PDB file of N, CA, C and O in Angstrom:
ATOM      1  N   MET Z   4     318.436 -92.258 -22.993  1.00 77.00           N
ATOM      2  CA  MET Z   4     319.017 -91.865 -24.452  1.00 77.00           C
ATOM      3  C   MET Z   4     318.936 -93.020 -25.359  1.00 77.00           C
ATOM      4  O   MET Z   4     318.489 -93.337 -26.206  1.00 77.00           O
ATOM      5  N   LEU Z   5     319.521 -94.475 -24.570  1.00 76.00           N
ATOM      6  CA  LEU Z   5     319.112 -95.738 -25.125  1.00 76.00           C
ATOM      7  C   LEU Z   5     317.787 -96.089 -25.416  1.00 76.00           C
ATOM      8  O   LEU Z   5     318.025 -96.300 -26.444  1.00 76.00           O
ATOM      9  N   SER Z   6     316.869 -95.673 -24.409  1.00 81.00           N
ATOM     10  CA  SER Z   6     315.456 -96.423 -24.770  1.00 81.00           C
ATOM     11  C   SER Z   6     315.114 -95.752 -26.167  1.00 81.00           C
ATOM     12  O   SER Z   6     314.342 -96.100 -26.463  1.00 81.00           O
ATOM     13  N   GLU Z   7     315.335 -94.353 -26.099  1.00 84.00           N
ATOM     14  CA  GLU Z   7     314.764 -93.452 -26.954  1.00 84.00           C
ATOM     15  C   GLU Z   7     315.396 -93.912 -28.430  1.00 84.00           C
ATOM     16  O   GLU Z   7     314.581 -94.004 -29.256  1.00 84.00           O
ATOM     17  N   THR Z   8     316.532 -94.417 -28.420  1.00 80.00           N
ATOM     18  CA  THR Z   8     317.418 -94.748 -29.794  1.00 80.00           C
ATOM     19  C   THR Z   8     316.713 -95.938 -30.319  1.00 80.00           C
ATOM     20  O   THR Z   8     316.314 -96.174 -31.116  1.00 80.00           O
ATOM     21  N   VAL Z   9     316.839 -96.986 -29.378  1.00 80.00           N
ATOM     22  CA  VAL Z   9     316.193 -97.972 -29.541  1.00 80.00           C
ATOM     23  C   VAL Z   9     314.647 -98.072 -29.928  1.00 80.00           C
ATOM     24  O   VAL Z   9     314.406 -98.793 -31.372  1.00 80.00           O
ATOM     25  N   ALA Z  10     313.894 -97.490 -29.553  1.00 84.00           N
ATOM     26  CA  ALA Z  10     312.486 -97.035 -29.904  1.00 84.00           C
ATOM     27  C   ALA Z  10     312.308 -96.426 -31.359  1.00 84.00           C
ATOM     28  O   ALA Z  10     311.588 -97.111 -32.101  1.00 84.00           O
ATOM     29  N   SER Z  11     312.968 -95.540 -31.732  1.00 85.00           N
ATOM     30  CA  SER Z  11     312.948 -95.057 -33.015  1.00 85.00           C
ATOM     31  C   SER Z  11     313.422 -96.003 -33.709  1.00 85.00           C
ATOM     32  O   SER Z  11     313.054 -96.081 -35.368  1.00 85.00           O
ATOM     33  N   ARG Z  12     314.239 -96.710 -33.638  1.00 83.00           N
ATOM     34  CA  ARG Z  12     314.832 -97.869 -34.698  1.00 83.00           C
ATOM     35  C   ARG Z  12     313.804 -99.042 -34.809  1.00 83.00           C
ATOM     36  O   ARG Z  12     313.630 -99.519 -35.886  1.00 83.00           O
ATOM     37  N   GLN Z  13     313.348 -99.190 -33.945  1.00 87.00           N
ATOM     38  CA  GLN Z  13     312.345-100.320 -33.656  1.00 87.00           C
ATOM     39  C   GLN Z  13     310.743 -99.883 -34.646  1.00 87.00           C
ATOM     40  O   GLN Z  13     310.516-100.602 -35.563  1.00 87.00           O
ATOM     41  N   ALA Z  14     310.609 -98.525 -34.517  1.00 88.00           N
ATOM     42  CA  ALA Z  14     309.468 -98.052 -35.377  1.00 88.00           C
ATOM     43  C   ALA Z  14     309.943 -97.918 -36.689  1.00 88.00           C
ATOM     44  O   ALA Z  14     309.148 -98.538 -37.644  1.00 88.00           O
ATOM     45  N   ARG Z  15     311.265 -97.692 -37.109  1.00 90.00           N
ATOM     46  CA  ARG Z  15     311.946 -97.518 -38.172  1.00 90.00           C
ATOM     47  C   ARG Z  15     312.077 -99.063 -38.924  1.00 90.00           C
ATOM     48  O   ARG Z  15     311.673 -99.196 -40.629  1.00 90.00           O
ATOM     49  N   TYR Z  16     312.676 -99.825 -38.351  1.00 89.00           N
ATOM     50  CA  TYR Z  16     312.785-101.193 -38.887  1.00 89.00           C
ATOM     51  C   TYR Z  16     312.272-102.292 -37.873  1.00 89.00           C
ATOM     52  O   TYR Z  16     312.354-103.091 -37.344  1.00 89.00           O
ATOM     53  N   PRO Z  17     310.706-102.612 -37.984  1.00 89.00           N
ATOM     54  CA  PRO Z  17     309.866-103.371 -36.893  1.00 89.00           C
ATOM     55  C   PRO Z  17     310.045-105.009 -37.439  1.00 89.00           C
ATOM     56  O   PRO Z  17     310.155-105.565 -36.461  1.00 89.00           O
ATOM     57  N   GLU Z  18     310.717-105.350 -38.680  1.00 92.00           N
ATOM     58  CA  GLU Z  18     311.185-106.589 -38.671  1.00 92.00           C
ATOM     59  C   GLU Z  18     312.135-107.299 -38.450  1.00 92.00           C
ATOM     60  O   GLU Z  18     312.978-108.286 -37.784  1.00 92.00           O
ATOM     61  N   VAL Z  19     313.070-105.904 -37.471  1.00 85.00           N
ATOM     62  CA  VAL Z  19     314.389-106.146 -36.586  1.00 85.00           C
ATOM     63  C   VAL Z  19     314.146-106.797 -35.783  1.00 85.00           C
ATOM     64  O   VAL Z  19     313.763-105.750 -34.653  1.00 85.00           O
ATOM     65  N   ASP Z  20     314.777-107.643 -34.966  1.00 83.00           N
ATOM     66  CA  ASP Z  20     314.745-107.975 -33.348  1.00 83.00           C
ATOM     67  C   ASP Z  20     315.683-107.018 -32.880  1.00 83.00           C
ATOM     68  O   ASP Z  20     317.133-107.455 -32.745  1.00 83.00           O
ATOM     69  N   LEU Z  21     315.223-105.858 -32.122  1.00 77.00           N
ATOM     70  CA  LEU Z  21     316.160-104.857 -31.654  1.00 77.00           C
ATOM     71  C   LEU Z  21     316.053-105.082 -30.249  1.00 77.00           C
ATOM     72  O   LEU Z  21     314.971-104.718 -29.503  1.00 77.00           O
ATOM     73  N   ARG Z  22     316.929-105.620 -29.239  1.00 75.00           N
ATOM     74  CA  ARG Z  22     316.680-105.028 -27.852  1.00 75.00           C
ATOM     75  C   ARG Z  22     318.209-104.471 -27.121  1.00 75.00           C
ATOM     76  O   ARG Z  22     319.188-104.745 -27.733  1.00 75.00           O
ATOM     77  N   HIS Z  23     318.052-104.122 -26.117  1.00 76.00           N
ATOM     78  CA  HIS Z  23     318.882-103.602 -25.624  1.00 76.00           C
ATOM     79  C   HIS Z  23     319.140-103.664 -23.808  1.00 76.00           C
ATOM     80  O   HIS Z  23     317.900-104.266 -23.422  1.00 76.00           O
ATOM     81  N   GLU Z  24     320.104-103.771 -23.733  1.00 81.00           N
ATOM     82  CA  GLU Z  24     320.455-104.431 -21.835  1.00 81.00           C
ATOM     83  C   GLU Z  24     321.520-103.307 -21.575  1.00 81.00           C
ATOM     84  O   GLU Z  24     322.665-103.433 -22.158  1.00 81.00           O
ATOM     85  N   LEU Z  25     321.715-103.295 -20.054  1.00 84.00           N
ATOM     86  CA  LEU Z  25     322.992-102.379 -19.573  1.00 84.00           C
ATOM     87  C   LEU Z  25     323.591-103.418 -18.885  1.00 84.00           C
ATOM     88  O   LEU Z  25     322.788-103.709 -18.001  1.00 84.00           O
ATOM     89  N   LEU Z  26     324.547-103.435 -19.032  1.00 89.00           N
ATOM     90  CA  LEU Z  26     325.215-104.327 -18.475  1.00 89.00           C
ATOM     91  C   LEU Z  26     326.405-103.620 -17.412  1.00 89.00           C
ATOM     92  O   LEU Z  26     327.059-102.698 -17.927  1.00 89.00           O
ATOM     93  N   VAL Z  27     326.905-103.746 -16.372  1.00 95.00           N
ATOM     94  CA  VAL Z  27     327.931-103.228 -15.488  1.00 95.00           C
ATOM     95  C   VAL Z  27     329.256-103.848 -15.635  1.00 95.00           C
ATOM     96  O   VAL Z  27     329.151-105.443 -15.585  1.00 95.00           O
ATOM     97  N   GLY Z  28     330.398-103.508 -15.642  1.00 97.00           N
ATOM     98  CA  GLY Z  28     331.597-104.182 -15.570  1.00 97.00           C
ATOM     99  C   GLY Z  28     332.827-103.811 -16.498  1.00 97.00           C
ATOM    100  O   GLY Z  28     332.247-102.515 -17.441  1.00 97.00           O
ATOM    101  N   HIS Z  29     333.595-104.366 -16.669  1.00 96.00           N
ATOM    102  CA  HIS Z  29     334.814-103.751 -17.595  1.00 96.00           C
ATOM    103  C   HIS Z  29     334.484-103.878 -19.077  1.00 96.00           C
ATOM    104  O   HIS Z  29     333.870-105.261 -19.388  1.00 96.00           O
ATOM    105  N   PRO Z  30     334.215-102.997 -19.912  1.00 94.00           N
ATOM    106  CA  PRO Z  30     333.830-103.503 -21.541  1.00 94.00           C
ATOM    107  C   PRO Z  30     334.054-104.742 -22.049  1.00 94.00           C
ATOM    108  O   PRO Z  30     333.222-105.142 -22.840  1.00 94.00           O
ATOM    109  N   VAL Z  31     335.284-104.932 -22.254  1.00 95.00           N
ATOM    110  CA  VAL Z  31     336.106-105.814 -22.768  1.00 95.00           C
ATOM    111  C   VAL Z  31     335.404-107.420 -22.317  1.00 95.00           C
ATOM    112  O   VAL Z  31     335.317-108.372 -23.328  1.00 95.00           O
ATOM    113  N   GLN Z  32     335.631-107.285 -21.143  1.00 97.00           N
ATOM    114  CA  GLN Z  32     334.961-108.755 -20.578  1.00 97.00           C
ATOM    115  C   GLN Z  32     333.362-108.508 -20.555  1.00 97.00           C
ATOM    116  O   GLN Z  32     333.209-109.943 -20.962  1.00 97.00           O
ATOM    117  N   VAL Z  33     332.707-107.922 -20.407  1.00 96.00           N
ATOM    118  CA  VAL Z  33     331.252-107.822 -20.814  1.00 96.00           C
ATOM    119  C   VAL Z  33     331.167-108.182 -21.732  1.00 96.00           C
ATOM    120  O   VAL Z  33     330.059-108.911 -22.545  1.00 96.00           O
ATOM    121  N   LEU Z  34     331.650-107.517 -23.077  1.00 95.00           N
ATOM    122  CA  LEU Z  34     331.185-107.806 -24.522  1.00 95.00           C
ATOM    123  C   LEU Z  34     331.802-109.088 -24.800  1.00 95.00           C
ATOM    124  O   LEU Z  34     330.954-110.181 -25.669  1.00 95.00           O
ATOM    125  N   THR Z  35     332.990-109.847 -24.407  1.00 96.00           N
ATOM    126  CA  THR Z  35     333.697-110.993 -24.649  1.00 96.00           C
ATOM    127  C   THR Z  35     332.349-112.039 -24.161  1.00 96.00           C
ATOM    128  O   THR Z  35     332.361-113.177 -24.983  1.00 96.00           O
ATOM    129  N   ASP Z  36     331.819-111.792 -22.850  1.00 96.00           N
ATOM    130  CA  ASP Z  36     330.976-112.595 -22.294  1.00 96.00           C
ATOM    131  C   ASP Z  36     329.987-112.725 -22.918  1.00 96.00           C
ATOM    132  O   ASP Z  36     329.196-113.959 -23.328  1.00 96.00           O
ATOM    133  N   ALA Z  37     329.348-111.615 -23.885  1.00 93.00           N
ATOM    134  CA  ALA Z  37     327.974-111.851 -24.035  1.00 93.00           C
ATOM    135  C   ALA Z  37     328.384-112.216 -25.463  1.00 93.00           C
ATOM    136  O   ALA Z  37     327.615-112.681 -26.547  1.00 93.00           O
ATOM    137  N   SER Z  38     329.510-112.273 -26.353  1.00 94.00           N
ATOM    138  CA  SER Z  38     329.971-112.825 -27.402  1.00 94.00           C
ATOM    139  C   SER Z  38     329.595-114.200 -27.581  1.00 94.00           C
ATOM    140  O   SER Z  38     329.595-114.965 -28.804  1.00 94.00           O
ATOM    141  N   ALA Z  39     329.632-114.929 -26.390  1.00 96.00           N
ATOM    142  CA  ALA Z  39     329.644-116.278 -26.276  1.00 96.00           C
ATOM    143  C   ALA Z  39     328.291-116.797 -27.106  1.00 96.00           C
ATOM    144  O   ALA Z  39     327.984-118.018 -27.433  1.00 96.00           O
ATOM    145  N   HIS Z  40     327.346-115.690 -26.952  1.00 93.00           N
ATOM    146  CA  HIS Z  40     325.833-116.261 -27.269  1.00 93.00           C
ATOM    147  C   HIS Z  40     325.378-115.324 -28.442  1.00 93.00           C
ATOM    148  O   HIS Z  40     324.045-115.071 -28.556  1.00 93.00           O
ATOM    149  N   ALA Z  41     326.419-114.608 -29.077  1.00 92.00           N
ATOM    150  CA  ALA Z  41     325.887-113.688 -29.977  1.00 92.00           C
ATOM    151  C   ALA Z  41     325.998-114.053 -31.209  1.00 92.00           C
ATOM    152  O   ALA Z  41     327.181-114.982 -31.779  1.00 92.00           O
ATOM    153  N   LEU Z  42     325.429-113.908 -32.571  1.00 93.00           N
ATOM    154  CA  LEU Z  42     326.020-113.907 -33.803  1.00 93.00           C
ATOM    155  C   LEU Z  42     327.188-113.252 -34.326  1.00 93.00           C
ATOM    156  O   LEU Z  42     327.859-113.518 -35.282  1.00 93.00           O
ATOM    157  N   GLY Z  43     327.285-112.065 -33.897  1.00 93.00           N
ATOM    158  CA  GLY Z  43     328.098-110.971 -34.305  1.00 93.00           C
ATOM    159  C   GLY Z  43     328.326-109.760 -32.876  1.00 93.00           C
ATOM    160  O   GLY Z  43     327.294-109.471 -32.543  1.00 93.00           O
ATOM    161  N   LEU Z  44     329.356-109.267 -32.989  1.00 92.00           N
ATOM    162  CA  LEU Z  44     329.622-107.803 -32.279  1.00 92.00           C
ATOM    163  C   LEU Z  44     330.031-106.597 -33.073  1.00 92.00           C
ATOM    164  O   LEU Z  44     330.969-107.078 -34.115  1.00 92.00           O
ATOM    165  N   VAL Z  45     329.509-105.676 -33.002  1.00 89.00           N
ATOM    166  CA  VAL Z  45     329.549-104.623 -33.737  1.00 89.00           C
ATOM    167  C   VAL Z  45     330.404-103.386 -32.779  1.00 89.00           C
ATOM    168  O   VAL Z  45     329.597-103.036 -31.554  1.00 89.00           O
ATOM    169  N   VAL Z  46     331.850-102.994 -32.926  1.00 88.00           N
ATOM    170  CA  VAL Z  46     332.034-102.425 -31.851  1.00 88.00           C
ATOM    171  C   VAL Z  46     332.925-100.852 -32.608  1.00 88.00           C
ATOM    172  O   VAL Z  46     333.224-101.272 -33.749  1.00 88.00           O
ATOM    173  N   GLY Z  47     332.684 -99.952 -32.003  1.00 83.00           N
ATOM    174  CA  GLY Z  47     333.415 -98.355 -32.682  1.00 83.00           C
ATOM    175  C   GLY Z  47     334.964 -98.605 -32.423  1.00 83.00           C
ATOM    176  O   GLY Z  47     335.458 -99.174 -31.900  1.00 83.00           O
ATOM    177  N   THR Z  48     335.943 -97.858 -33.123  1.00 80.00           N
ATOM    178  CA  THR Z  48     337.285 -97.774 -32.973  1.00 80.00           C
ATOM    179  C   THR Z  48     337.668 -96.251 -32.983  1.00 80.00           C
ATOM    180  O   THR Z  48     338.357 -95.969 -33.265  1.00 80.00           O
ATOM    181  N   ARG Z  49     337.088 -95.939 -31.722  1.00 70.00           N
ATOM    182  CA  ARG Z  49     337.439 -94.452 -31.151  1.00 70.00           C
ATOM    183  C   ARG Z  49     338.195 -94.352 -30.041  1.00 70.00           C
ATOM    184  O   ARG Z  49     338.729 -93.800 -29.170  1.00 70.00           O
ATOM    185  N   GLY Z  50     339.552 -94.913 -30.730  1.00 58.00           N
ATOM    186  CA  GLY Z  50     340.809 -94.756 -29.687  1.00 58.00           C
ATOM    187  C   GLY Z  50     341.240 -93.084 -29.782  1.00 58.00           C
ATOM    188  O   GLY Z  50     341.344 -92.623 -30.674  1.00 58.00           O
ATOM    189  N   HIS Z  51     341.754 -93.108 -28.508  1.00 58.00           N
ATOM    190  CA  HIS Z  51     342.684 -91.753 -28.413  1.00 58.00           C
ATOM    191  C   HIS Z  51     343.759 -91.508 -28.278  1.00 58.00           C
ATOM    192  O   HIS Z  51     344.193 -91.238 -27.611  1.00 58.00           O
ATOM    193  N   GLY Z  52     344.555 -92.628 -28.963  1.00 54.00           N
ATOM    194  CA  GLY Z  52     346.049 -92.986 -28.750  1.00 54.00           C
ATOM    195  C   GLY Z  52     346.620 -91.866 -29.582  1.00 54.00           C
ATOM    196  O   GLY Z  52     346.135 -90.741 -30.408  1.00 54.00           O
ATOM    197  N   GLY Z  53     348.027 -92.039 -29.574  1.00 53.00           N
ATOM    198  CA  GLY Z  53     348.777 -90.954 -30.680  1.00 53.00           C
ATOM    199  C   GLY Z  53     348.551 -91.152 -32.200  1.00 53.00           C
ATOM    200  O   GLY Z  53     348.778 -90.116 -32.889  1.00 53.00           O
ATOM    201  N   PHE Z  54     348.020 -92.280 -32.537  1.00 54.00           N
ATOM    202  CA  PHE Z  54     347.885 -92.176 -34.143  1.00 54.00           C
ATOM    203  C   PHE Z  54     346.277 -92.458 -34.426  1.00 54.00           C
ATOM    204  O   PHE Z  54     345.675 -93.293 -34.890  1.00 54.00           O
ATOM    205  N   THR Z  55     345.573 -91.407 -33.932  1.00 54.00           N
ATOM    206  CA  THR Z  55     344.073 -91.581 -33.733  1.00 54.00           C
ATOM    207  C   THR Z  55     343.517 -91.878 -35.294  1.00 54.00           C
ATOM    208  O   THR Z  55     344.258 -91.242 -36.207  1.00 54.00           O
ATOM    209  N   GLY Z  56     342.417 -92.674 -35.691  1.00 55.00           N
ATOM    210  CA  GLY Z  56     342.179 -92.787 -36.682  1.00 55.00           C
ATOM    211  C   GLY Z  56     342.855 -94.233 -37.320  1.00 55.00           C
ATOM    212  O   GLY Z  56     342.228 -94.768 -38.124  1.00 55.00           O
ATOM    213  N   MET Z  57     344.281 -94.481 -36.679  1.00 56.00           N
ATOM    214  CA  MET Z  57     344.799 -95.269 -37.482  1.00 56.00           C
ATOM    215  C   MET Z  57     345.123 -96.494 -36.593  1.00 56.00           C
ATOM    216  O   MET Z  57     344.844 -97.953 -37.066  1.00 56.00           O
ATOM    217  N   LEU Z  58     344.873 -96.765 -35.264  1.00 68.00           N
ATOM    218  CA  LEU Z  58     344.226 -97.554 -34.629  1.00 68.00           C
ATOM    219  C   LEU Z  58     343.522 -98.122 -33.870  1.00 68.00           C
ATOM    220  O   LEU Z  58     342.265 -96.864 -33.787  1.00 68.00           O
ATOM    221  N   LEU Z  59     343.162 -98.929 -33.208  1.00 78.00           N
ATOM    222  CA  LEU Z  59     341.906 -99.516 -32.709  1.00 78.00           C
ATOM    223  C   LEU Z  59     342.150 -98.970 -31.379  1.00 78.00           C
ATOM    224  O   LEU Z  59     343.094 -98.821 -30.537  1.00 78.00           O
ATOM    225  N   GLY Z  60     341.089 -98.693 -30.707  1.00 81.00           N
ATOM    226  CA  GLY Z  60     340.951 -98.270 -29.091  1.00 81.00           C
ATOM    227  C   GLY Z  60     341.088 -99.637 -28.581  1.00 81.00           C
ATOM    228  O   GLY Z  60     341.113-100.394 -28.948  1.00 81.00           O
ATOM    229  N   ALA Z  61     341.510 -99.404 -27.001  1.00 86.00           N
ATOM    230  CA  ALA Z  61     341.538-100.717 -26.247  1.00 86.00           C
ATOM    231  C   ALA Z  61     340.374-101.934 -25.992  1.00 86.00           C
ATOM    232  O   ALA Z  61     340.881-102.961 -26.065  1.00 86.00           O
ATOM    233  N   VAL Z  62     339.255-101.128 -26.034  1.00 88.00           N
ATOM    234  CA  VAL Z  62     337.899-101.922 -25.947  1.00 88.00           C
ATOM    235  C   VAL Z  62     338.186-102.440 -27.285  1.00 88.00           C
ATOM    236  O   VAL Z  62     337.671-103.848 -27.457  1.00 88.00           O
ATOM    237  N   SER Z  63     337.910-101.983 -28.282  1.00 88.00           N
ATOM    238  CA  SER Z  63     337.757-102.730 -29.705  1.00 88.00           C
ATOM    239  C   SER Z  63     339.033-103.480 -30.064  1.00 88.00           C
ATOM    240  O   SER Z  63     338.551-104.852 -30.364  1.00 88.00           O
ATOM    241  N   GLN Z  64     339.888-103.372 -29.781  1.00 89.00           N
ATOM    242  CA  GLN Z  64     341.221-104.251 -29.809  1.00 89.00           C
ATOM    243  C   GLN Z  64     341.220-105.474 -29.193  1.00 89.00           C
ATOM    244  O   GLN Z  64     341.390-106.634 -29.397  1.00 89.00           O
ATOM    245  N   GLY Z  65     340.769-105.262 -27.504  1.00 91.00           N
ATOM    246  CA  GLY Z  65     340.376-106.245 -26.627  1.00 91.00           C
ATOM    247  C   GLY Z  65     339.330-107.367 -27.191  1.00 91.00           C
ATOM    248  O   GLY Z  65     339.053-108.470 -27.043  1.00 91.00           O
ATOM    249  N   VAL Z  66     338.410-106.741 -27.490  1.00 93.00           N
ATOM    250  CA  VAL Z  66     337.043-107.429 -27.893  1.00 93.00           C
ATOM    251  C   VAL Z  66     337.279-108.146 -29.551  1.00 93.00           C
ATOM    252  O   VAL Z  66     337.127-109.438 -29.449  1.00 93.00           O
ATOM    253  N   LEU Z  67     338.308-107.652 -30.424  1.00 91.00           N
ATOM    254  CA  LEU Z  67     338.778-108.744 -31.557  1.00 91.00           C
ATOM    255  C   LEU Z  67     339.644-109.936 -30.801  1.00 91.00           C
ATOM    256  O   LEU Z  67     339.643-110.808 -31.494  1.00 91.00           O
ATOM    257  N   HIS Z  68     340.428-109.480 -29.929  1.00 92.00           N
ATOM    258  CA  HIS Z  68     341.295-110.567 -29.782  1.00 92.00           C
ATOM    259  C   HIS Z  68     340.216-111.728 -28.869  1.00 92.00           C
ATOM    260  O   HIS Z  68     340.909-112.754 -29.202  1.00 92.00           O
ATOM    261  N   TYR Z  69     339.512-111.409 -27.893  1.00 95.00           N
ATOM    262  CA  TYR Z  69     338.851-112.450 -27.162  1.00 95.00           C
ATOM    263  C   TYR Z  69     337.401-112.949 -27.521  1.00 95.00           C
ATOM    264  O   TYR Z  69     336.885-114.025 -27.010  1.00 95.00           O
ATOM    265  N   ALA Z  70     336.696-112.201 -28.587  1.00 95.00           N
ATOM    266  CA  ALA Z  70     335.474-112.572 -28.719  1.00 95.00           C
ATOM    267  C   ALA Z  70     335.330-113.869 -29.492  1.00 95.00           C
ATOM    268  O   ALA Z  70     336.385-114.408 -29.892  1.00 95.00           O
ATOM    269  N   ARG Z  71     334.019-114.395 -29.156  1.00 96.00           N
ATOM    270  CA  ARG Z  71     333.893-115.860 -29.567  1.00 96.00           C
ATOM    271  C   ARG Z  71     332.806-115.904 -30.541  1.00 96.00           C
ATOM    272  O   ARG Z  71     332.229-117.043 -30.840  1.00 96.00           O
ATOM    273  N   CYS Z  72     332.736-114.988 -31.403  1.00 96.00           N
ATOM    274  CA  CYS Z  72     331.980-114.536 -32.239  1.00 96.00           C
ATOM    275  C   CYS Z  72     332.532-113.677 -33.607  1.00 96.00           C
ATOM    276  O   CYS Z  72     333.606-112.888 -33.196  1.00 96.00           O
ATOM    277  N   PRO Z  73     332.081-113.495 -34.748  1.00 96.00           N
ATOM    278  CA  PRO Z  73     332.778-112.404 -35.433  1.00 96.00           C
ATOM    279  C   PRO Z  73     332.505-110.963 -35.263  1.00 96.00           C
ATOM    280  O   PRO Z  73     331.606-110.603 -34.347  1.00 96.00           O
ATOM    281  N   VAL Z  74     333.484-109.726 -35.269  1.00 94.00           N
ATOM    282  CA  VAL Z  74     333.518-108.821 -34.525  1.00 94.00           C
ATOM    283  C   VAL Z  74     333.531-107.719 -35.867  1.00 94.00           C
ATOM    284  O   VAL Z  74     334.132-108.243 -36.745  1.00 94.00           O
ATOM    285  N   ILE Z  75     332.751-107.037 -35.876  1.00 92.00           N
ATOM    286  CA  ILE Z  75     333.095-105.955 -36.897  1.00 92.00           C
ATOM    287  C   ILE Z  75     333.410-104.618 -36.020  1.00 92.00           C
ATOM    288  O   ILE Z  75     332.790-104.072 -35.380  1.00 92.00           O
ATOM    289  N   ALA Z  76     334.549-103.942 -36.589  1.00 88.00           N
ATOM    290  CA  ALA Z  76     334.952-102.927 -36.226  1.00 88.00           C
ATOM    291  C   ALA Z  76     335.011-101.577 -37.232  1.00 88.00           C
ATOM    292  O   ALA Z  76     335.249-101.590 -37.875  1.00 88.00           O
ATOM    293  N   VAL Z  77     333.855-100.862 -36.540  1.00 85.00           N
ATOM    294  CA  VAL Z  77     333.587 -99.624 -37.768  1.00 85.00           C
ATOM    295  C   VAL Z  77     334.204 -98.252 -36.605  1.00 85.00           C
ATOM    296  O   VAL Z  77     334.024 -98.081 -35.747  1.00 85.00           O
ATOM    297  N   PRO Z  78     334.738 -97.578 -38.001  1.00 80.00           N
ATOM    298  CA  PRO Z  78     335.485 -96.185 -37.655  1.00 80.00           C
ATOM    299  C   PRO Z  78     334.781 -95.391 -36.977  1.00 80.00           C
ATOM    300  O   PRO Z  78     333.736 -95.488 -37.650  1.00 80.00           O
ATOM    301  N   SER Z  79     335.389 -94.424 -36.276  1.00 72.00           N
ATOM    302  CA  SER Z  79     334.272 -93.186 -35.796  1.00 72.00           C
ATOM    303  C   SER Z  79     334.393 -92.266 -37.140  1.00 72.00           C
ATOM    304  O   SER Z  79     335.028 -92.283 -37.954  1.00 72.00           O
ATOM    305  N   ARG Z  80     333.415 -91.561 -36.955  1.00 67.00           N
ATOM    306  CA  ARG Z  80     333.282 -90.320 -38.014  1.00 67.00           C
ATOM    307  C   ARG Z  80     334.187 -89.140 -37.715  1.00 67.00           C
ATOM    308  O   ARG Z  80     334.558 -88.914 -36.425  1.00 67.00           O
ATOM    309  N   PRO Z  81     334.968 -88.495 -38.521  1.00 62.00           N
ATOM    310  CA  PRO Z  81     335.941 -87.452 -38.416  1.00 62.00           C
ATOM    311  C   PRO Z  81     334.847 -86.255 -37.442  1.00 62.00           C
ATOM    312  O   PRO Z  81     334.147 -86.296 -38.088  1.00 62.00           O
ATOM    313  N   GLU Z  82     335.859 -85.830 -36.900  1.00 58.00           N
ATOM    314  CA  GLU Z  82     335.181 -84.412 -36.113  1.00 58.00           C
ATOM    315  C   GLU Z  82     335.529 -83.142 -36.598  1.00 58.00           C
ATOM    316  O   GLU Z  82     336.649 -83.176 -37.185  1.00 58.00           O
TER     317      GLU Z  82
END
């Protein structure tokens, strides 16, 4: 699924350097480590807590707290 998505985006936007990499580990740690070499990170806000839609999820909140680059938190679409 990831390969198909990347391929379709590369075909549509050939001028954008788009790469994908599959990493194993806790999402906050993996993304925080990657942030040391990134210009920015984009994370979703699909938290499923008591106030869905108002609060960040655990991963996006952890990344916002520990990242070493700018972070953009994008809310999920309403279902």
